[in-house]
XYZ file of C-alpha atoms in Angstrom:
654
model
C -10.880 19.926 -31.232
C -8.654 23.003 -31.168
C -8.767 26.035 -28.935
C -8.413 28.781 -31.552
C -11.108 31.194 -30.390
C -11.161 32.977 -33.769
C -12.534 29.898 -35.469
C -14.344 27.905 -32.779
C -16.782 28.934 -30.084
C -15.346 27.697 -26.754
C -18.789 26.415 -25.721
C -19.502 24.725 -29.036
C -20.018 20.975 -29.362
C -20.157 18.982 -32.594
C -21.971 15.703 -33.173
C -20.533 13.370 -35.757
C -21.330 9.828 -36.779
C -18.235 7.759 -36.105
C -17.514 4.937 -38.476
C -15.108 3.283 -36.059
C -16.702 0.027 -34.820
C -16.333 0.948 -31.172
C -19.099 3.575 -31.346
C -22.670 2.693 -32.246
C -24.183 6.166 -31.731
C -23.259 9.763 -32.671
C -20.259 10.954 -30.679
C -20.286 14.404 -29.116
C -16.982 16.258 -29.446
C -16.408 18.557 -26.473
C -14.345 21.665 -26.177
C -11.362 21.574 -23.795
C -11.927 24.536 -21.517
C -9.649 26.650 -19.402
C -10.021 26.606 -15.602
C -11.492 29.708 -13.928
C -9.115 32.623 -14.159
C -7.157 33.431 -10.984
C -4.590 36.037 -10.121
C -1.000 35.087 -9.363
C -1.614 35.861 -5.692
C -4.632 33.543 -5.611
C -2.637 30.759 -7.231
C 0.219 31.221 -4.758
C -2.164 31.278 -1.830
C -3.876 28.091 -2.990
C -0.558 26.348 -3.591
C 0.845 27.281 -0.180
C -2.416 26.213 1.455
C -2.180 22.791 -0.193
C 1.463 22.407 0.859
C 1.240 23.537 4.476
C -2.458 23.162 5.380
C -3.795 20.108 3.509
C -6.038 19.255 6.481
C -7.490 22.811 6.734
C -6.958 23.002 10.515
C -8.737 26.356 10.837
C -12.015 25.423 9.193
C -13.705 25.117 12.595
C -12.896 28.792 13.317
C -15.107 30.087 10.487
C -18.157 32.136 11.484
C -17.361 31.870 15.205
C -17.341 34.569 17.873
C -14.042 35.857 19.248
C -14.518 33.991 22.527
C -15.311 30.738 20.729
C -12.242 31.179 18.542
C -10.146 31.667 21.690
C -11.499 28.423 23.175
C -10.899 26.560 19.909
C -7.341 27.893 19.749
C -6.778 26.805 23.352
C -8.071 23.321 22.551
C -5.932 23.168 19.427
C -2.748 24.069 21.294
C -3.595 22.015 24.408
C -5.654 18.920 23.472
C -6.210 18.213 27.174
C -8.905 20.924 27.066
C -10.778 18.885 24.441
C -11.244 15.706 26.445
C -10.682 17.111 29.959
C -14.223 18.496 30.542
C -15.765 15.079 29.724
C -13.336 13.099 31.881
C -14.988 10.669 34.317
C -14.166 8.230 37.105
C -14.671 5.283 34.765
C -12.002 6.656 32.445
C -9.735 7.324 35.421
C -10.019 3.707 36.572
C -8.926 2.446 33.142
C -6.087 4.982 32.943
C -4.781 4.074 36.413
C -4.581 0.390 35.481
C -2.846 1.100 32.163
C -0.569 3.739 33.700
C 0.670 1.413 36.430
C 1.105 -1.366 33.870
C 3.335 0.710 31.581
C 5.220 2.014 34.616
C 6.265 -1.565 35.361
C 7.751 -1.625 31.855
C 9.019 1.956 31.798
C 11.215 1.718 34.895
C 13.444 -1.177 33.769
C 13.390 0.078 30.152
C 14.432 3.571 31.214
C 17.421 2.226 33.133
C 18.369 -0.118 30.276
C 18.050 2.384 27.432
C 20.087 4.989 29.301
C 22.956 2.486 29.432
C 22.426 1.887 25.710
C 23.048 5.614 25.178
C 26.150 5.372 27.428
C 24.390 7.550 30.010
C 23.945 6.977 33.759
C 20.904 4.730 34.439
C 19.214 7.453 36.479
C 18.942 9.617 33.322
C 16.613 6.994 31.861
C 14.265 7.323 34.818
C 14.399 11.106 34.664
C 13.439 10.816 30.981
C 10.350 8.803 31.882
C 9.022 11.502 34.223
C 9.054 15.084 32.877
C 8.440 14.328 29.156
C 5.442 12.119 29.986
C 3.807 14.935 31.971
C 4.320 17.458 29.172
C 3.000 15.101 26.505
C -0.162 14.401 28.490
C -1.042 18.102 28.144
C 0.101 18.722 24.560
C -0.245 15.343 22.819
C -3.221 14.309 20.705
C -2.804 10.518 21.046
C -4.727 8.644 23.717
C -2.456 5.611 23.741
C 1.087 6.841 23.118
C 3.412 5.741 25.918
C 6.231 8.289 26.174
C 9.828 7.668 27.175
C 13.279 6.669 25.906
C 13.390 4.304 22.922
C 16.073 1.885 21.793
C 16.808 3.342 18.338
C 17.286 6.946 19.483
C 19.335 5.729 22.466
C 21.562 3.647 20.228
C 22.083 6.456 17.701
C 22.850 9.033 20.368
C 25.283 6.717 22.117
C 27.089 5.734 18.914
C 27.332 9.266 17.491
C 28.529 10.940 20.694
C 30.929 8.123 21.583
C 32.789 8.579 18.294
C 34.250 11.828 19.647
C 33.689 11.847 23.416
C 33.912 9.000 25.924
C 31.630 9.073 28.952
C 34.158 7.195 31.063
C 36.902 9.728 30.270
C 34.875 12.957 30.368
C 31.397 12.308 31.848
C 30.521 15.993 32.310
C 31.183 16.859 28.653
C 29.306 13.767 27.507
C 26.256 14.742 29.580
C 26.418 18.288 28.220
C 26.453 17.013 24.656
C 23.592 14.580 25.344
C 21.395 17.314 26.840
C 22.332 19.733 24.052
C 21.569 17.144 21.382
C 18.191 16.623 23.064
C 17.569 20.377 22.995
C 18.310 20.627 19.277
C 16.225 17.515 18.597
C 13.287 19.158 20.336
C 13.890 22.484 18.601
C 13.949 20.763 15.218
C 10.832 18.696 15.964
C 8.764 21.608 17.262
C 9.894 23.804 14.353
C 8.610 21.199 11.897
C 5.264 21.305 13.680
C 5.007 25.094 13.883
C 6.069 25.575 10.247
C 3.989 22.540 9.184
C 6.939 20.898 7.466
C 6.122 17.373 8.488
C 6.637 16.095 4.958
C 10.382 16.264 5.681
C 10.203 13.067 7.728
C 8.432 11.310 4.846
C 11.829 10.898 3.200
C 12.403 8.140 5.733
C 10.424 5.543 3.814
C 9.069 2.385 5.387
C 11.606 0.346 3.420
C 14.440 2.434 4.853
C 13.150 2.072 8.403
C 12.616 -1.689 8.103
C 16.273 -2.209 7.163
C 17.577 0.394 9.587
C 15.702 -0.974 12.590
C 16.671 -4.566 11.795
C 20.351 -3.631 11.500
C 20.182 -1.514 14.638
C 18.459 -4.336 16.533
C 21.262 -6.739 15.650
C 23.939 -4.204 16.614
C 22.161 -3.470 19.894
C 21.817 -7.173 20.671
C 25.485 -7.859 19.926
C 26.502 -4.907 22.082
C 24.648 -6.524 24.979
C 27.015 -9.502 24.827
C 29.254 -7.374 27.004
C 26.697 -7.630 29.805
C 25.542 -11.172 29.052
C 29.074 -12.572 29.106
C 30.414 -10.362 31.883
C 33.103 -8.714 29.730
C 34.750 -5.675 31.323
C 36.912 -4.354 28.473
C 34.680 -4.031 25.425
C 34.851 -2.032 22.198
C 32.892 1.206 21.960
C 32.476 0.799 18.194
C 29.047 -0.006 16.803
C 29.938 -2.097 13.727
C 29.380 -5.847 13.668
C 33.008 -6.821 12.946
C 34.671 -4.894 15.830
C 31.949 -6.072 18.210
C 32.405 -9.761 17.344
C 36.191 -9.407 17.431
C 35.965 -7.852 20.887
C 33.665 -10.648 22.123
C 36.085 -13.440 21.210
C 39.234 -11.461 21.979
C 38.177 -11.062 25.612
C 37.256 -14.705 26.236
C 39.302 -14.665 29.440
C 36.811 -12.186 30.950
C 33.744 -14.354 30.363
C 31.976 -15.136 33.641
C 29.992 -18.357 33.886
C 27.866 -16.950 36.729
C 26.924 -13.954 34.598
C 26.242 -16.134 31.547
C 24.010 -18.488 33.525
C 22.046 -15.664 35.131
C 21.775 -13.638 31.931
C 20.625 -16.400 29.614
C 18.184 -17.702 32.204
C 16.403 -14.352 32.417
C 16.714 -13.856 28.652
C 14.905 -17.154 28.127
C 12.266 -16.087 30.656
C 11.699 -12.768 28.888
C 11.531 -14.366 25.434
C 9.057 -16.998 26.627
C 6.756 -14.378 28.155
C 7.005 -12.321 24.965
C 6.077 -15.364 22.884
C 3.073 -16.099 25.119
C 1.790 -12.537 24.781
C 2.238 -12.585 20.999
C 0.300 -15.836 20.704
C -2.412 -14.740 23.129
C -2.867 -10.939 23.075
C -5.184 -11.063 26.095
C -2.168 -12.153 28.140
C -0.242 -8.993 27.223
C 0.305 -8.272 30.899
C 2.664 -11.258 31.173
C 5.301 -9.723 28.884
C 4.563 -6.229 30.260
C 5.327 -7.319 33.812
C 8.231 -9.586 32.874
C 10.974 -6.879 32.784
C 10.160 -5.512 36.236
C 9.738 -9.048 37.560
C 13.172 -9.915 36.172
C 14.699 -6.859 37.819
C 13.112 -7.697 41.190
C 14.012 -11.396 41.129
C 17.568 -10.868 39.909
C 18.156 -8.111 42.449
C 16.934 -10.351 45.285
C 19.063 -13.233 43.980
C 22.247 -11.163 43.678
C 21.665 -9.532 47.079
C 21.151 -12.876 48.815
C 24.277 -14.365 47.214
C 26.388 -11.209 47.137
C 29.250 -12.838 49.059
C 29.417 -15.846 46.731
C 28.961 -14.362 43.263
C 30.935 -11.166 43.392
C 31.855 -11.362 39.693
C 28.393 -10.229 38.574
C 28.433 -6.496 37.779
C 25.662 -4.470 39.415
C 24.178 -1.010 38.821
C 25.360 0.390 42.121
C 24.084 3.473 43.860
C 21.489 5.624 42.106
C 20.734 9.112 43.475
C 17.299 9.735 44.970
C 15.231 12.809 44.156
C 13.542 14.645 41.306
C 15.139 15.621 38.030
C 17.866 18.177 38.709
C 17.879 21.206 36.363
C 20.326 20.951 33.480
C 19.768 24.177 31.532
C 23.172 25.353 32.774
C 24.747 22.303 31.090
C 23.533 23.087 27.577
C 26.553 23.361 25.284
C 26.098 26.259 22.841
C 29.736 27.042 22.052
C 32.870 25.014 21.657
C 34.491 22.484 19.342
C 31.787 19.824 19.858
C 28.745 22.001 19.088
C 28.464 20.662 15.523
C 28.435 17.102 16.885
C 25.624 17.947 19.303
C 23.566 19.580 16.545
C 24.113 16.677 14.126
C 23.227 14.124 16.799
C 20.128 16.121 17.710
C 18.911 16.283 14.111
C 19.411 12.582 13.445
C 17.876 11.400 16.724
C 15.128 14.002 16.354
C 14.100 12.707 12.942
C 14.200 9.078 14.040
C 12.286 9.609 17.265
C 9.728 11.838 15.545
C 9.147 9.256 12.824
C 8.688 6.494 15.376
C 6.458 8.559 17.651
C 4.070 9.688 14.909
C 3.958 6.242 13.294
C 3.143 4.578 16.625
C 0.522 7.202 17.507
C -1.239 6.861 14.153
C -1.126 3.064 14.340
C -3.081 2.886 17.585
C -5.347 5.785 16.619
C -6.458 3.844 13.542
C -7.411 0.903 15.757
C -9.754 3.133 17.777
C -10.975 5.202 14.809
C -9.727 8.596 15.920
C -7.265 10.991 14.298
C -3.800 12.005 15.438
C -2.702 15.413 14.159
C 0.875 15.016 12.882
C 1.771 18.684 13.357
C 0.424 18.716 16.920
C 2.466 15.614 17.647
C 5.609 17.271 16.293
C 5.077 20.278 18.540
C 4.257 18.085 21.560
C 7.251 15.781 21.111
C 9.517 18.733 20.338
C 8.452 20.768 23.367
C 8.766 17.802 25.722
C 12.325 17.252 24.497
C 13.190 20.932 24.900
C 11.829 20.820 28.448
C 13.563 17.489 28.986
C 16.941 18.902 27.983
C 16.568 21.425 30.804
C 15.617 18.760 33.359
C 18.311 16.099 32.906
C 16.472 14.070 30.243
C 17.669 12.814 26.896
C 15.713 12.245 23.666
C 12.257 10.724 24.239
C 9.319 9.891 22.008
C 6.414 7.495 21.741
C 7.609 3.948 22.383
C 5.963 1.113 20.455
C 6.335 -1.391 23.298
C 4.959 0.983 25.934
C 2.145 2.125 23.629
C 1.173 -1.464 22.830
C 1.007 -2.273 26.544
C -0.872 0.968 27.191
C -3.414 0.132 24.477
C -3.900 -3.460 25.578
C -4.252 -2.407 29.214
C -7.272 -0.293 28.262
C -5.902 3.266 28.314
C -8.578 5.821 27.465
C -6.703 9.139 27.573
C -3.253 10.632 28.033
C -3.841 10.509 31.810
C -2.190 7.074 31.660
C 1.089 8.925 31.047
C 0.446 11.028 34.157
C -0.113 7.861 36.198
C 3.085 6.350 34.778
C 5.023 9.532 35.576
C 3.613 9.454 39.138
C 4.845 5.888 39.577
C 8.275 6.931 38.301
C 8.180 9.880 40.717
C 7.566 7.550 43.670
C 10.436 5.380 42.457
C 12.772 8.385 42.185
C 11.885 9.659 45.660
C 11.774 6.452 47.689
C 12.801 3.284 45.835
C 16.177 4.073 44.300
C 18.247 2.225 46.949
C 16.444 -0.988 45.984
C 18.175 -0.982 42.574
C 21.679 -1.050 44.072
C 22.142 -4.805 43.534
C 20.336 -4.991 40.188
C 22.715 -6.867 37.841
C 23.700 -5.273 34.548
C 23.207 -8.611 32.832
C 19.428 -8.434 33.366
C 19.326 -4.979 31.810
C 21.127 -6.447 28.789
C 18.524 -9.216 28.569
C 15.707 -6.657 28.747
C 17.245 -4.643 25.905
C 17.680 -7.716 23.695
C 14.071 -8.760 24.267
C 12.824 -5.265 23.462
C 14.780 -4.762 20.236
C 14.390 -8.256 18.810
C 10.864 -7.320 17.765
C 12.321 -4.659 15.462
C 13.567 -7.356 13.064
C 10.623 -7.612 10.662
C 11.629 -10.223 8.104
C 8.055 -10.513 6.820
C 8.091 -6.842 5.827
C 11.437 -7.327 4.064
C 10.060 -10.299 2.111
C 7.008 -8.250 1.124
C 9.280 -5.469 -0.124
C 11.129 -7.995 -2.285
C 7.864 -9.222 -3.813
C 6.330 -5.784 -4.389
C 9.150 -3.344 -5.159
C 12.763 -4.321 -5.787
C 14.019 -0.729 -5.375
C 12.387 -0.519 -1.953
C 14.023 -3.817 -1.079
C 17.389 -2.423 -2.227
C 16.925 0.575 0.079
C 16.046 -1.808 2.911
C 19.104 -4.013 2.311
C 21.486 -1.049 1.968
C 20.153 0.422 5.194
C 20.529 -2.929 6.942
C 24.108 -3.640 5.844
C 25.092 0.019 6.149
C 24.168 -0.026 9.829
C 25.907 -3.363 10.386
C 29.189 -2.683 8.619
C 29.629 1.102 8.346
C 27.894 2.971 11.148
C 24.402 3.732 12.367
C 24.148 7.339 11.026
C 25.964 6.594 7.765
C 23.878 3.483 7.174
C 20.760 5.585 7.611
C 22.195 8.233 5.288
C 22.876 5.659 2.567
C 19.316 4.366 2.808
C 17.835 7.870 2.618
C 20.049 8.606 -0.400
C 18.716 5.492 -2.140
C 15.138 6.524 -1.362
C 15.778 10.000 -2.797
C 17.420 8.391 -5.841
C 14.268 6.329 -6.320
C 12.173 9.514 -6.308
C 14.500 11.175 -8.814
C 14.409 8.075 -10.992
C 10.620 8.119 -11.115
C 10.587 11.842 -11.891
C 13.342 11.820 -14.504
C 12.350 8.527 -16.163
C 8.559 8.349 -15.981
C 6.500 5.524 -17.403
C 5.203 5.843 -20.966
C 2.953 3.328 -22.659
C 1.072 2.628 -25.898
C -2.703 2.553 -25.587
C -5.241 0.526 -27.501
C -9.020 0.481 -27.659
C -11.103 -1.977 -25.646
C -13.488 -3.306 -28.349
C -17.062 -2.062 -28.065
C -16.166 0.787 -25.704
C -14.657 4.286 -25.935
C -12.007 3.208 -23.406
C -8.278 3.160 -24.180
C -5.802 1.236 -22.047
C -2.266 -0.093 -22.017
C -1.780 -2.711 -24.751
C 0.505 -4.792 -22.542
C -1.810 -4.765 -19.533
C -4.994 -5.445 -21.545
C -4.418 -8.119 -24.180
C -7.870 -7.567 -25.685
C -7.071 -3.922 -26.496
C -6.469 -3.277 -30.210
C -4.416 -0.682 -32.048
C -6.192 1.925 -34.130
C -4.887 1.966 -37.736
C -2.863 5.088 -38.653
C -2.734 6.167 -34.987
C -0.286 5.650 -32.152
C -1.709 6.635 -28.783
C 0.833 7.300 -26.047
C 0.264 7.936 -22.331
C 2.685 9.808 -20.079
C 2.325 8.986 -16.374
C 4.149 11.941 -14.849
C 4.406 15.725 -14.819
C 6.508 17.040 -17.702
C 9.341 18.995 -16.092
C 12.867 20.040 -16.934
C 14.116 16.842 -15.289
C 12.328 14.526 -17.723
C 11.499 16.709 -20.750
C 14.439 15.561 -22.885
C 13.884 11.923 -21.966
C 10.186 12.096 -22.873
C 10.928 13.676 -26.234
C 13.453 10.978 -27.088
C 11.188 8.197 -25.788
C 8.162 9.410 -27.762
C 10.218 9.662 -30.962
C 11.429 6.137 -30.319
C 7.841 4.929 -29.924
C 7.038 6.572 -33.257
C 10.031 4.945 -34.982
C 9.149 1.519 -33.611
C 5.533 1.933 -34.719
C 6.629 2.892 -38.230
C 8.874 -0.178 -38.377
C 6.017 -2.372 -37.143
C 3.654 -0.967 -39.782
C 6.182 -1.633 -42.538
C 6.811 -5.176 -41.305
C 3.074 -5.990 -41.192
C 2.203 -3.991 -44.318
C -0.370 -2.013 -42.335
C -1.836 1.458 -42.627
C 0.768 4.214 -42.652
C 1.139 6.146 -39.411
C -0.487 9.590 -39.636
C -1.247 10.804 -36.095
C 0.283 10.641 -32.648
C -2.139 11.218 -29.755
C -0.584 12.113 -26.418
C -2.897 11.191 -23.543
C -2.149 13.778 -20.839
C -4.631 12.524 -18.256
C -1.811 11.621 -15.827
C 0.297 14.704 -16.606
C -0.385 16.657 -13.417
C 1.986 19.530 -14.157
C 4.162 21.119 -16.801
C 6.856 23.789 -16.770
C 8.451 25.919 -19.481
C 10.913 23.160 -20.377
C 8.000 20.782 -20.855
C 6.166 23.289 -23.046
C 9.289 23.785 -25.183
C 9.566 20.016 -25.498
C 6.006 19.763 -26.826
C 6.776 22.493 -29.374
C 9.957 20.766 -30.509
C 8.213 17.396 -30.634
C 5.395 18.807 -32.786
C 7.920 20.433 -35.146
C 9.938 17.245 -35.566
C 6.842 15.170 -36.195
C 5.561 17.657 -38.768
C 8.835 17.220 -40.644
C 7.819 13.568 -40.990
C 4.256 14.558 -42.038
C 2.845 13.348 -38.741
C 0.249 15.130 -36.648
C 0.631 15.571 -32.857
C -2.594 15.733 -30.853
C -3.016 16.384 -27.105
C -5.840 14.704 -25.199
C -7.359 15.655 -21.835
C -4.828 18.062 -20.288
C -5.725 18.822 -16.657
C -6.590 22.323 -15.492
C -3.230 23.802 -14.577
C -1.546 22.179 -17.583
C -4.225 23.582 -19.901
C -3.775 27.005 -18.349
C -0.021 27.028 -18.973
C -0.429 25.737 -22.511
C -2.885 28.534 -23.208
C -0.717 31.258 -21.638
C 2.308 30.122 -23.640
C 0.316 30.422 -26.947
C 1.479 26.943 -27.924
C -2.072 25.839 -28.672
C -2.347 28.141 -31.685
C 0.294 26.087 -33.465
C -1.643 22.856 -32.845
C -4.631 24.044 -34.877
C -8.309 23.126 -34.655
C -7.709 19.392 -34.425
C -4.790 19.447 -32.028
C -6.577 19.324 -28.665
C -9.387 17.048 -27.440
C -11.160 16.211 -24.233
C -10.563 12.469 -24.583
C -8.643 10.003 -26.705
C -11.895 8.515 -27.992
C -13.155 11.861 -29.272
C -9.792 12.567 -30.884
C -9.741 9.252 -32.750
C -13.341 9.576 -33.909
C -13.087 13.199 -35.052
C -9.733 12.900 -36.819
C -10.743 9.634 -38.515
C -13.965 11.181 -39.820
C -12.075 14.199 -41.149
C -9.716 11.934 -43.080
C -12.622 10.107 -44.682
C -14.324 13.405 -45.535
C -11.318 14.495 -47.562
C -11.579 13.858 -51.370
């Protein structure tokens, strides 16, 4: 029924007896109404609220006293004030056990991942101390284990090494690493403060599956340098140069290093397999890295005069994190590189940290605030850049161990940081004889779990475009470079979004016999066409990006229906009903398209009818005055009412 207020009361309903078999009782034809009127400012306010505050974080502040609001704000900014007052000795006992357990993993991982980023091993331990303390105060996850991670370490090392070599200019390399960490933290915290977390959603799961698998292979191949005892090795991160370098330097292979490395690699993989098969034995794989470090160090020390070909870490400085704010690099020819590295590593580490935090929160039925996490991770990286740390985030391996060890609060990070502190102050000389080959084995064991072939197979079964993004990300990382491979995958994901927007699904609907329900003819074989009608559904907003396509596609549907009618000698096509239930928005280009479509159909003596436009679409159609041209029978609340009313009007005509 139309919306012309001069002829029809907007609150009027009409009862008619439908002669279409699907209705056995009088059908009530309802008026399509406009949503409540709002000013432009109210609309803008509502829209911005939905974009930036979908979770309504301030709803708890309503009708509260000023002092209560202050306490709520304090708890919002510092989640430790939420759970701190209820903290007990029982919780502390659980957190001590879990904290010491993840410390046994964090210490060897920190040393290993720092080498992966081409940084001194001590930087990895520094990065497991200060950031963990800051997160325990600001973070909202109870189980997130904070520290360096393999992906961010790999990306930072590969991006910085393209322009600066640590071996040739270590001071400049450290400056760029700390500066990249600063910009990563600045970017992450800005996303949280401005509530722009949807930016990281452009890294789809498909993209990350391929990226992490490719990065895991590259990381593992890079560790062949340590496993084989090669001294002169390529700094490139592509699979071809790495493999060429491995076989080119066969003369440098050391059988002592190979024997030691593959023995501990087998040990680590076996313990990992045991823990995967029996989750209650998680502590076996958690303790395996530190056990490997201790045993290998003792072995190398006891045989240091006989196996001098095995490379060792060497001397590590004792003491707390030295300040590094004076090393931040804010001017010079490499500033752009530091900013770019910071943005890329910031996005990757933020994505991993939030994903890991939400994963374990869902297992314990509590909520992790994404914006709080962005601010917490960002601020700990900003502070870390000023205290000799590089990019850190929530680590999946540490968090899994933390969860399985029974962590109850973020105090487990404080316990872990305390254990790292003791190591930094008193135990550093013990790592002098730790062989590099064991660190390589630890890295390989850690990253091998990033290869998720089951997820890739699921992508292939469910969505071929997602699988394409996954494959392009995977091969891009392997054969081009880590950042460019990621960029290609993101571009494919964005292309997929544009494809869905610019080429939305359209379908022909038919009636389910005996009901007023209309569904896709292809999906529901029992659905039947209504003679003289073609009912089309558009499953997308109608915007400038798809308006022309939709007009052409609808006209094609009409032409094909006319040809089908002629071929079957059926009833001539008279009316096109456009089901707008799934049209969630429309702009001026879309409105113009509807006008042009109606005009072109009228030239063919066909009627265009709109069914069930949603509130904001109805409002724009009304404000544009387009509805006047559709007439009394141009707009209906449902497809069923449109078919019944228009059919009855045809039969009423002489």
